[in-house]
Amino acid sequence: MSEYGTWRRVSREGRRFLRGRIRTLCRLALWSLLESAHTFLGGYAVARALDDGFLAGRTGTGIGWLAVAGGGALLGALALRGVFGGLADLVEPLRDGLVRRSVRQAIGRAVADPGRAADSGAVSRLTQQTEMARDSFAGLVLIARSFVFTALGALLGLAALAPVLLVLVLPALFLGTAAFLATLHPMARVQRAALDADEALSARAGELAAGLRDVVACGGGASAGAGVEALIAEQERLTGRLARWTALRTLALGVAGRLPVVVLLAGTPWLLGRGVSAGAVAGALTYLVQSLLPALDALMTAVGAAGTRLLVVLDRFCDPEPAAPRPDSEPRAADPGPVPAPSGPPAPAPSASAPPAPAVELRRVRFAYGPRAHPVIDGLDLVVGPGEHLAVVGPSGIGKSTLTALIAGLLPPGRGTVRVAGAPARRAPEHGGPGPGPDVRRTLLPQQAYVFTGTVHENLTHLCPGPVPRGEVERATAALGADALVARLGGLEAAVDPGRLTPGERQHLALAAAYLSPAPLLLLDEATCHLDPRTEECAERALAERPGTLVVVAHRISSAVRADRVLVLDGTRAVCGTHAELPARSPLYRELVGLWNAQG
């Protein structure tokens, strides 16, 4: 989302929050008026003490004005005490609201995708980011309020002493402020990227911890660690960029915080020649050094650091709470595991002479996660014949999982048609919602395999409409190379504890269940990613030899080599062909094959 879009969304939520706390804001403003009076008295009393007191030979008058300035300081301390009380009434409800929203978002994501219930990014939002938002908001409100009322008192004081003082002071202030504002948008972008990298690193570390046994078993420690190292390197790069922008912001702060003093001192002879008294110059210097410039420096520091950080963090909490996937990420299937997708109306029975309907047919399909989002898939035409084995490849986040969700009927296309076995992939609404009932035309296996508490036999046959003979189950496990796993678990009648299985073991059981299911169309959305290459090859070959159609979202090019055809997704473009044809037709596929060959 653009910076403007982010600001608009956050500001809309912010206005809603502040409208419900008008009384607290009024109390803060009243206490801050006392602080403004303290600022005004500070500079004005110094000017009067010099002009009407010490320079005029009236020491008592000078001391009296200084006493007035001291009384103003006590008034400011009293005001600050009231300000902190009102600040707590404003900040703590914000934190409580963010915590509630974070929990609702996490629950919504877990319901939509049970496989990602243990989302480390949600932990980061609930703990680190809520506290970051509270601290940033408190600091920003405190400092912005102080600057507004301090600047009001200081500018009124300068005007009361001599209006010509404003002519010297204001241009230098505006110059430094403009230089500072120019750094805000770049710093906000870097802050957002840094938070994205932090969440990605937390999520990746959680995934590796969950599948550590599989990583060690298949000797994938080097490749798994490379992904973490890349994320750490990205964090290091972003930290460097943030440091450079911080240096530029510091330069802008120096211009805004020091240049007005230099201009005032350099212009003192000119001011004295035009009738401005020495006391007025001293009072103006007091306003700048003790009030206006420290308040401006604190405001710029807060806006540059806490402000951009608060904008980025609050934008993450403004996401829709039902946990819809973000436009730049691939969705996970809403089903908890390899369960049949929602059905459409049954296809009419073909006549004896009519050719069979395609297993999957997409015509001019377009899909985007939101009316203003860039399309993930745009104008896609695809026909998969009965019995065909199709592999889908492309970079992470390109839309592979979106495609399987469209075919499974979990997502409606924004434009175009998606048909499975000649019927619409997504059931038309009935009585205001999708109709009940399983769809035996297809089975979807997401990356996070679904295994439940029960026997091994129940986990392997729960997709079958009726009882399955023991011999058929044993032949299926042998075909997929899962017989050793079943024996290790204690046989078909042994109880399964899903929490004690590795992600690879859960995937192996889910693949065997899909093999036994009657669905003529199997959709594997990286459903073999936790298996070692040899086990993955055995499972994919068995599923391809099974009667029916197989669509595999591949995370290894070896899966594409085994397929009849390969669909390459590259942005909103798509190229389909055989493994032998595609290197000449698709630069992306040529690059992926080259990397695969280089890795041996």
XYZ file of C-alpha atoms in Angstrom, residues 27-491:
465
model
C -8.478 18.251 29.853
C -5.080 17.872 28.204
C -5.557 21.169 26.350
C -6.466 23.056 29.549
C -3.396 21.801 31.386
C -1.275 22.637 28.350
C -2.519 26.250 28.405
C -0.796 26.627 31.762
C 2.395 25.400 30.126
C 1.930 28.013 27.396
C 1.618 30.708 30.040
C 4.847 29.466 31.635
C 6.640 29.773 28.269
C 5.333 33.297 27.685
C 6.385 34.479 31.148
C 9.858 32.944 30.789
C 11.050 35.160 27.939
C 8.898 38.212 28.657
C 9.988 38.422 32.293
C 13.676 38.246 31.287
C 13.189 41.121 28.826
C 11.401 43.272 31.401
C 13.962 42.433 34.078
C 16.706 43.853 31.825
C 14.930 46.852 30.277
C 12.829 47.989 33.247
C 15.077 46.673 36.006
C 18.814 46.091 35.819
C 19.648 48.286 32.768
C 17.474 51.099 34.184
C 19.244 50.918 37.541
C 16.222 49.442 39.360
C 17.575 46.241 40.833
C 14.435 45.450 42.835
C 12.274 45.637 39.732
C 14.658 43.316 37.899
C 14.581 40.796 40.732
C 10.785 41.030 40.821
C 10.509 40.153 37.140
C 12.886 37.243 37.618
C 10.640 36.067 40.460
C 7.729 36.195 38.019
C 9.746 33.957 35.660
C 10.379 31.559 38.561
C 6.669 31.480 39.350
C 6.020 30.620 35.729
C 8.366 27.633 36.082
C 6.359 26.381 39.074
C 3.192 26.857 37.036
C 4.729 24.728 34.275
C 5.568 21.938 36.733
C 1.972 21.923 37.981
C 0.721 21.788 34.401
C 3.027 18.864 33.588
C 1.607 16.855 36.489
C -1.926 17.271 35.133
C -0.771 16.480 31.605
C 0.578 13.069 32.606
C -2.709 12.155 34.274
C -4.654 12.967 31.115
C -2.076 11.187 28.974
C -2.624 7.912 30.818
C -6.380 8.186 30.150
C -5.583 8.480 26.441
C -2.754 5.970 25.991
C -3.897 2.954 27.992
C -7.222 2.564 26.107
C -5.214 2.587 22.869
C -2.999 -0.247 24.051
C -5.985 -2.249 25.326
C -7.746 -1.811 22.000
C -4.676 -2.944 20.046
C -4.330 -6.029 22.224
C -7.972 -6.947 21.642
C -7.618 -6.385 17.906
C -4.412 -8.425 17.760
C -6.104 -11.338 19.524
C -9.126 -11.145 17.205
C -6.860 -11.096 14.155
C -4.885 -14.093 15.421
C -8.064 -16.049 16.176
C -9.483 -15.151 12.764
C -6.337 -16.340 11.013
C -6.294 -19.541 13.042
C -9.935 -20.282 12.181
C -9.336 -19.546 8.504
C -6.110 -21.572 8.427
C -5.592 -23.952 11.370
C -2.244 -25.008 9.933
C -0.846 -21.561 10.708
C -2.416 -21.194 14.139
C 1.047 -21.034 15.711
C 1.829 -17.760 13.925
C 4.966 -16.144 15.352
C 4.038 -12.894 13.623
C 0.906 -12.734 15.795
C 3.089 -13.056 18.892
C 5.195 -10.138 17.662
C 2.064 -8.021 17.140
C 0.590 -8.944 20.535
C 3.728 -8.218 22.546
C 6.393 -6.133 20.861
C 4.274 -4.110 18.452
C 1.486 -3.210 20.901
C 4.043 -1.927 23.407
C 5.843 -0.116 20.591
C 2.576 1.539 19.578
C 1.744 2.555 23.151
C 5.177 4.047 23.849
C 5.340 5.798 20.476
C 1.825 7.215 20.821
C 2.452 8.430 24.377
C 5.712 10.121 23.418
C 4.220 11.668 20.309
C 1.161 13.065 22.084
C 3.231 14.423 24.952
C 5.790 16.116 22.721
C 3.383 17.361 20.035
C 1.142 18.895 22.675
C 4.140 20.485 24.356
C 5.419 21.923 21.080
C 2.057 23.405 20.064
C 1.499 25.233 23.308
C 5.163 26.111 23.823
C 5.352 27.532 20.299
C 2.149 29.468 20.954
C 3.585 31.046 24.088
C 6.978 31.730 22.492
C 5.609 33.309 19.310
C 3.179 35.463 21.290
C 6.081 36.531 23.472
C 8.260 37.442 20.460
C 5.411 39.440 18.975
C 4.844 41.224 22.314
C 8.536 42.149 22.586
C 9.042 43.282 18.958
C 7.213 41.921 15.892
C 10.337 42.367 13.782
C 11.913 39.482 15.704
C 9.580 37.109 13.923
C 10.994 38.248 10.559
C 14.438 36.921 11.524
C 13.384 33.765 13.369
C 10.577 32.221 11.289
C 12.354 31.732 7.894
C 15.173 29.741 9.509
C 12.630 27.623 11.388
C 10.661 26.906 8.197
C 13.813 25.925 6.295
C 14.881 23.338 8.873
C 11.334 22.028 9.206
C 10.981 21.548 5.434
C 14.273 19.630 5.270
C 13.070 17.414 8.102
C 9.667 16.694 6.520
C 11.399 15.517 3.342
C 12.854 12.551 5.271
C 9.554 11.290 6.709
C 8.203 9.194 3.809
C 11.494 7.382 3.070
C 11.948 6.584 6.750
C 8.379 5.247 6.982
C 9.040 2.903 4.062
C 12.204 1.592 5.673
C 10.426 1.164 9.009
C 7.677 -0.876 7.324
C 10.213 -3.066 5.520
C 12.085 -3.598 8.798
C 8.905 -4.776 10.551
C 8.103 -7.088 7.630
C 11.582 -8.588 7.892
C 11.204 -9.009 11.655
C 7.895 -10.877 11.271
C 9.287 -12.998 8.421
C 12.298 -13.956 10.526
C 10.064 -14.880 13.481
C 7.784 -16.959 11.249
C 10.706 -18.692 9.538
C 12.355 -19.524 12.859
C 9.050 -20.987 14.102
C 8.652 -23.125 10.985
C 12.191 -24.451 11.273
C 11.733 -25.275 14.938
C 8.557 -27.226 14.134
C 10.234 -29.225 11.373
C 13.708 -29.551 12.852
C 13.601 -33.342 12.886
C 12.757 -33.429 9.178
C 15.475 -30.899 8.358
C 18.096 -32.964 10.157
C 16.791 -36.259 8.772
C 17.061 -35.168 5.145
C 20.322 -33.255 5.587
C 18.725 -29.927 4.763
C 20.400 -27.884 7.476
C 22.466 -25.826 5.044
C 19.542 -24.869 2.795
C 17.231 -24.212 5.758
C 19.867 -22.038 7.421
C 20.435 -20.124 4.182
C 16.886 -18.802 4.315
C 17.377 -17.523 7.856
C 20.719 -15.970 6.943
C 19.080 -14.157 4.042
C 16.470 -12.668 6.385
C 19.149 -11.610 8.864
C 21.112 -10.002 6.025
C 17.963 -8.160 4.960
C 17.507 -6.843 8.489
C 21.126 -5.675 8.493
C 20.650 -3.908 5.162
C 17.485 -2.163 6.363
C 19.198 -1.086 9.571
C 21.937 0.539 7.501
C 19.400 2.371 5.353
C 17.574 3.554 8.451
C 20.837 4.829 9.924
C 21.565 6.845 6.778
C 18.153 8.469 6.803
C 18.566 9.167 10.507
C 21.813 10.993 9.740
C 20.018 13.198 7.204
C 17.270 13.852 9.713
C 19.869 14.853 12.312
C 21.277 17.374 9.840
C 17.790 18.820 9.362
C 17.381 19.024 13.132
C 20.644 20.947 13.330
C 19.428 23.448 10.760
C 16.096 23.951 12.517
C 17.542 23.982 16.030
C 20.684 26.101 15.554
C 20.189 28.351 12.541
C 17.552 30.620 14.196
C 19.954 31.383 17.060
C 22.780 32.182 14.633
C 20.511 34.444 12.589
C 19.282 36.257 15.722
C 22.807 36.875 17.018
C 24.054 37.974 13.602
C 21.107 40.336 13.233
C 21.419 41.889 16.697
C 23.214 45.085 15.455
C 20.523 45.542 12.831
C 17.793 45.076 15.467
C 19.386 47.502 17.921
C 19.695 50.086 15.150
C 15.946 49.905 14.604
C 15.006 50.568 18.176
C 14.750 47.026 19.503
C 15.992 47.037 23.101
C 18.732 44.796 24.448
C 16.223 43.266 26.837
C 13.958 42.322 23.906
C 16.884 40.623 22.150
C 17.773 38.767 25.353
C 14.135 37.766 25.806
C 13.988 36.485 22.201
C 17.160 34.493 22.783
C 15.577 33.031 25.923
C 12.485 32.014 23.963
C 14.618 30.291 21.349
C 17.171 28.560 23.573
C 14.976 27.542 26.493
C 11.580 26.971 24.890
C 10.967 27.022 21.150
C 14.046 25.244 19.779
C 14.138 22.456 22.419
C 10.433 21.840 21.800
C 10.995 21.791 18.026
C 13.970 19.461 18.376
C 11.940 17.086 20.572
C 9.005 17.192 18.127
C 11.154 16.420 15.100
C 12.912 13.593 16.912
C 9.591 12.126 18.023
C 7.927 12.441 14.618
C 10.982 11.135 12.790
C 11.376 8.073 14.998
C 8.266 7.397 17.062
C 5.890 8.939 14.503
C 6.979 6.874 11.503
C 7.214 3.769 13.683
C 3.704 4.386 15.050
C 2.304 4.879 11.530
C 3.785 1.605 10.331
C 2.719 -0.399 13.400
C -0.839 0.941 13.458
C -1.192 0.152 9.754
C -0.638 -3.513 10.594
C -3.442 -3.422 13.174
C -5.779 -1.799 10.624
C -5.840 -5.004 8.552
C -9.305 -6.563 8.286
C -9.836 -8.788 11.279
C -11.311 -11.822 9.462
C -7.725 -12.567 8.427
C -8.055 -12.304 4.679
C -4.665 -12.856 3.020
C -2.656 -9.708 2.255
C -2.439 -8.776 -1.433
C 1.309 -9.502 -1.562
C 1.075 -13.001 -0.124
C -0.373 -16.308 -1.214
C -3.409 -17.561 0.714
C -3.490 -20.794 2.570
C -6.488 -22.998 2.098
C -9.251 -22.276 4.549
C -9.840 -25.987 5.051
C -8.019 -27.562 8.005
C -6.455 -30.229 5.817
C -7.122 -32.564 2.921
C -10.887 -32.181 2.950
C -13.140 -31.924 -0.079
C -13.762 -28.388 -1.329
C -17.262 -26.847 -1.653
C -19.221 -28.273 -4.523
C -20.899 -26.756 -7.507
C -23.963 -28.187 -9.173
C -23.338 -31.637 -10.599
C -22.198 -31.726 -14.198
C -24.656 -33.184 -16.663
C -23.919 -36.756 -17.632
C -22.004 -36.814 -20.932
C -23.495 -38.636 -23.850
C -21.767 -41.630 -25.321
C -20.403 -39.579 -28.233
C -19.528 -36.366 -26.357
C -15.885 -35.915 -25.325
C -15.270 -35.812 -21.574
C -15.227 -32.382 -19.965
C -11.820 -30.988 -18.960
C -10.796 -31.803 -15.428
C -10.025 -28.095 -14.875
C -10.901 -25.177 -17.124
C -10.143 -21.478 -16.485
C -11.234 -18.803 -18.948
C -9.977 -15.201 -18.676
C -9.735 -15.491 -14.900
C -8.812 -12.434 -12.901
C -8.430 -12.260 -9.125
C -7.251 -9.538 -6.719
C -7.418 -9.266 -2.919
C -9.496 -6.116 -2.819
C -11.109 -3.730 -5.332
C -8.001 -1.504 -5.551
C -5.323 -4.140 -5.189
C -3.124 -5.264 -8.047
C -4.399 -8.532 -9.515
C -2.588 -11.673 -8.459
C -3.952 -13.493 -11.502
C -5.083 -11.600 -14.595
C -6.513 -13.022 -17.822
C -5.465 -16.615 -17.156
C -6.604 -19.319 -19.593
C -5.880 -22.914 -18.627
C -7.277 -26.305 -19.579
C -6.191 -29.463 -17.755
C -7.373 -32.678 -19.320
C -8.632 -35.756 -17.450
C -5.754 -37.837 -16.193
C -3.174 -35.092 -16.774
C -0.356 -34.293 -14.347
C 0.263 -30.505 -14.122
C 2.963 -28.780 -12.054
C 2.667 -25.088 -11.112
C 5.912 -23.199 -10.449
C 6.893 -19.607 -9.781
C 8.450 -17.364 -7.121
C 7.024 -17.199 -3.629
C 3.979 -14.930 -3.402
C 3.294 -15.010 -7.162
C -0.175 -16.593 -6.905
C 0.299 -20.375 -6.967
C -1.783 -20.963 -3.846
C -4.331 -18.453 -5.124
C -4.728 -20.581 -8.247
C -5.330 -23.785 -6.264
C -7.828 -21.964 -4.037
C -9.729 -20.805 -7.124
C -9.823 -24.346 -8.533
C -10.870 -25.707 -5.139
C -13.739 -23.203 -4.999
C -12.409 -21.510 -1.869
C -12.093 -18.152 -3.674
C -14.465 -16.657 -6.270
C -12.821 -15.214 -9.401
C -13.213 -11.495 -9.806
C -13.693 -12.044 -13.516
C -13.866 -15.069 -15.794
C -14.944 -18.629 -15.073
C -13.421 -21.580 -13.234
C -14.913 -24.997 -13.937
C -14.104 -28.430 -12.563
C -15.345 -31.459 -14.509
C -17.581 -29.158 -16.555
C -19.332 -27.527 -13.563
C -18.575 -24.232 -11.769
C -15.788 -24.679 -9.251
C -17.599 -22.622 -6.621
C -21.127 -23.467 -5.563
C -23.685 -20.774 -6.217
C -25.181 -19.232 -3.027
C -28.314 -20.879 -1.719
C -30.492 -19.032 0.750
C -27.843 -16.352 1.180
C -24.831 -18.630 1.505
C -23.026 -21.607 0.082
C -24.923 -24.848 0.262
C -23.773 -27.704 2.439
C -22.410 -31.029 1.311
C -19.058 -32.415 0.245
C -17.762 -32.326 -3.321
C -16.309 -35.648 -4.447
C -14.842 -34.049 -7.594
C -11.624 -32.846 -5.918
C -9.455 -32.988 -2.843
C -7.127 -30.187 -1.770
C -4.014 -30.804 0.331
C -2.515 -27.596 1.756
C 1.050 -27.219 2.959
C 0.029 -27.759 6.583
C -1.303 -31.303 6.559
C -4.396 -32.158 8.580
C -4.003 -35.077 11.001
C -6.489 -35.644 13.825
C -6.587 -37.626 17.039
C -7.728 -41.112 16.123
C -6.297 -44.315 14.702
C -3.914 -44.453 11.759
C -6.630 -46.232 9.755
C -9.128 -43.446 10.455
C -6.636 -40.784 9.374
C -5.988 -42.649 6.127
C -9.628 -43.293 5.193
C -11.537 -40.243 6.433
C -11.893 -38.925 2.857
C -13.609 -42.107 1.707
C -17.420 -42.228 1.800
C -17.568 -45.811 3.048
C -15.446 -48.472 4.725
C -12.132 -49.319 3.047
C -10.732 -52.865 3.180
C -7.540 -53.262 5.146
C -5.718 -54.720 2.152
C -6.484 -51.661 0.030
C -5.148 -49.357 2.752
C -1.964 -51.415 3.004
C -1.466 -51.302 -0.777
C -1.879 -47.513 -0.717
C 0.666 -46.997 2.060
C 3.109 -49.271 0.246
C 2.645 -47.370 -3.027
C 3.452 -44.073 -1.319
C 6.302 -45.487 0.750
C 4.376 -44.778 3.964
C 4.300 -48.389 5.191
C 7.441 -47.875 7.273
C 5.853 -44.838 8.929
C 2.667 -46.799 9.690
C 4.733 -49.602 11.211
C 6.701 -47.105 13.312
C 3.450 -45.631 14.616
C 2.288 -49.109 15.716
C 0.150 -50.273 12.787
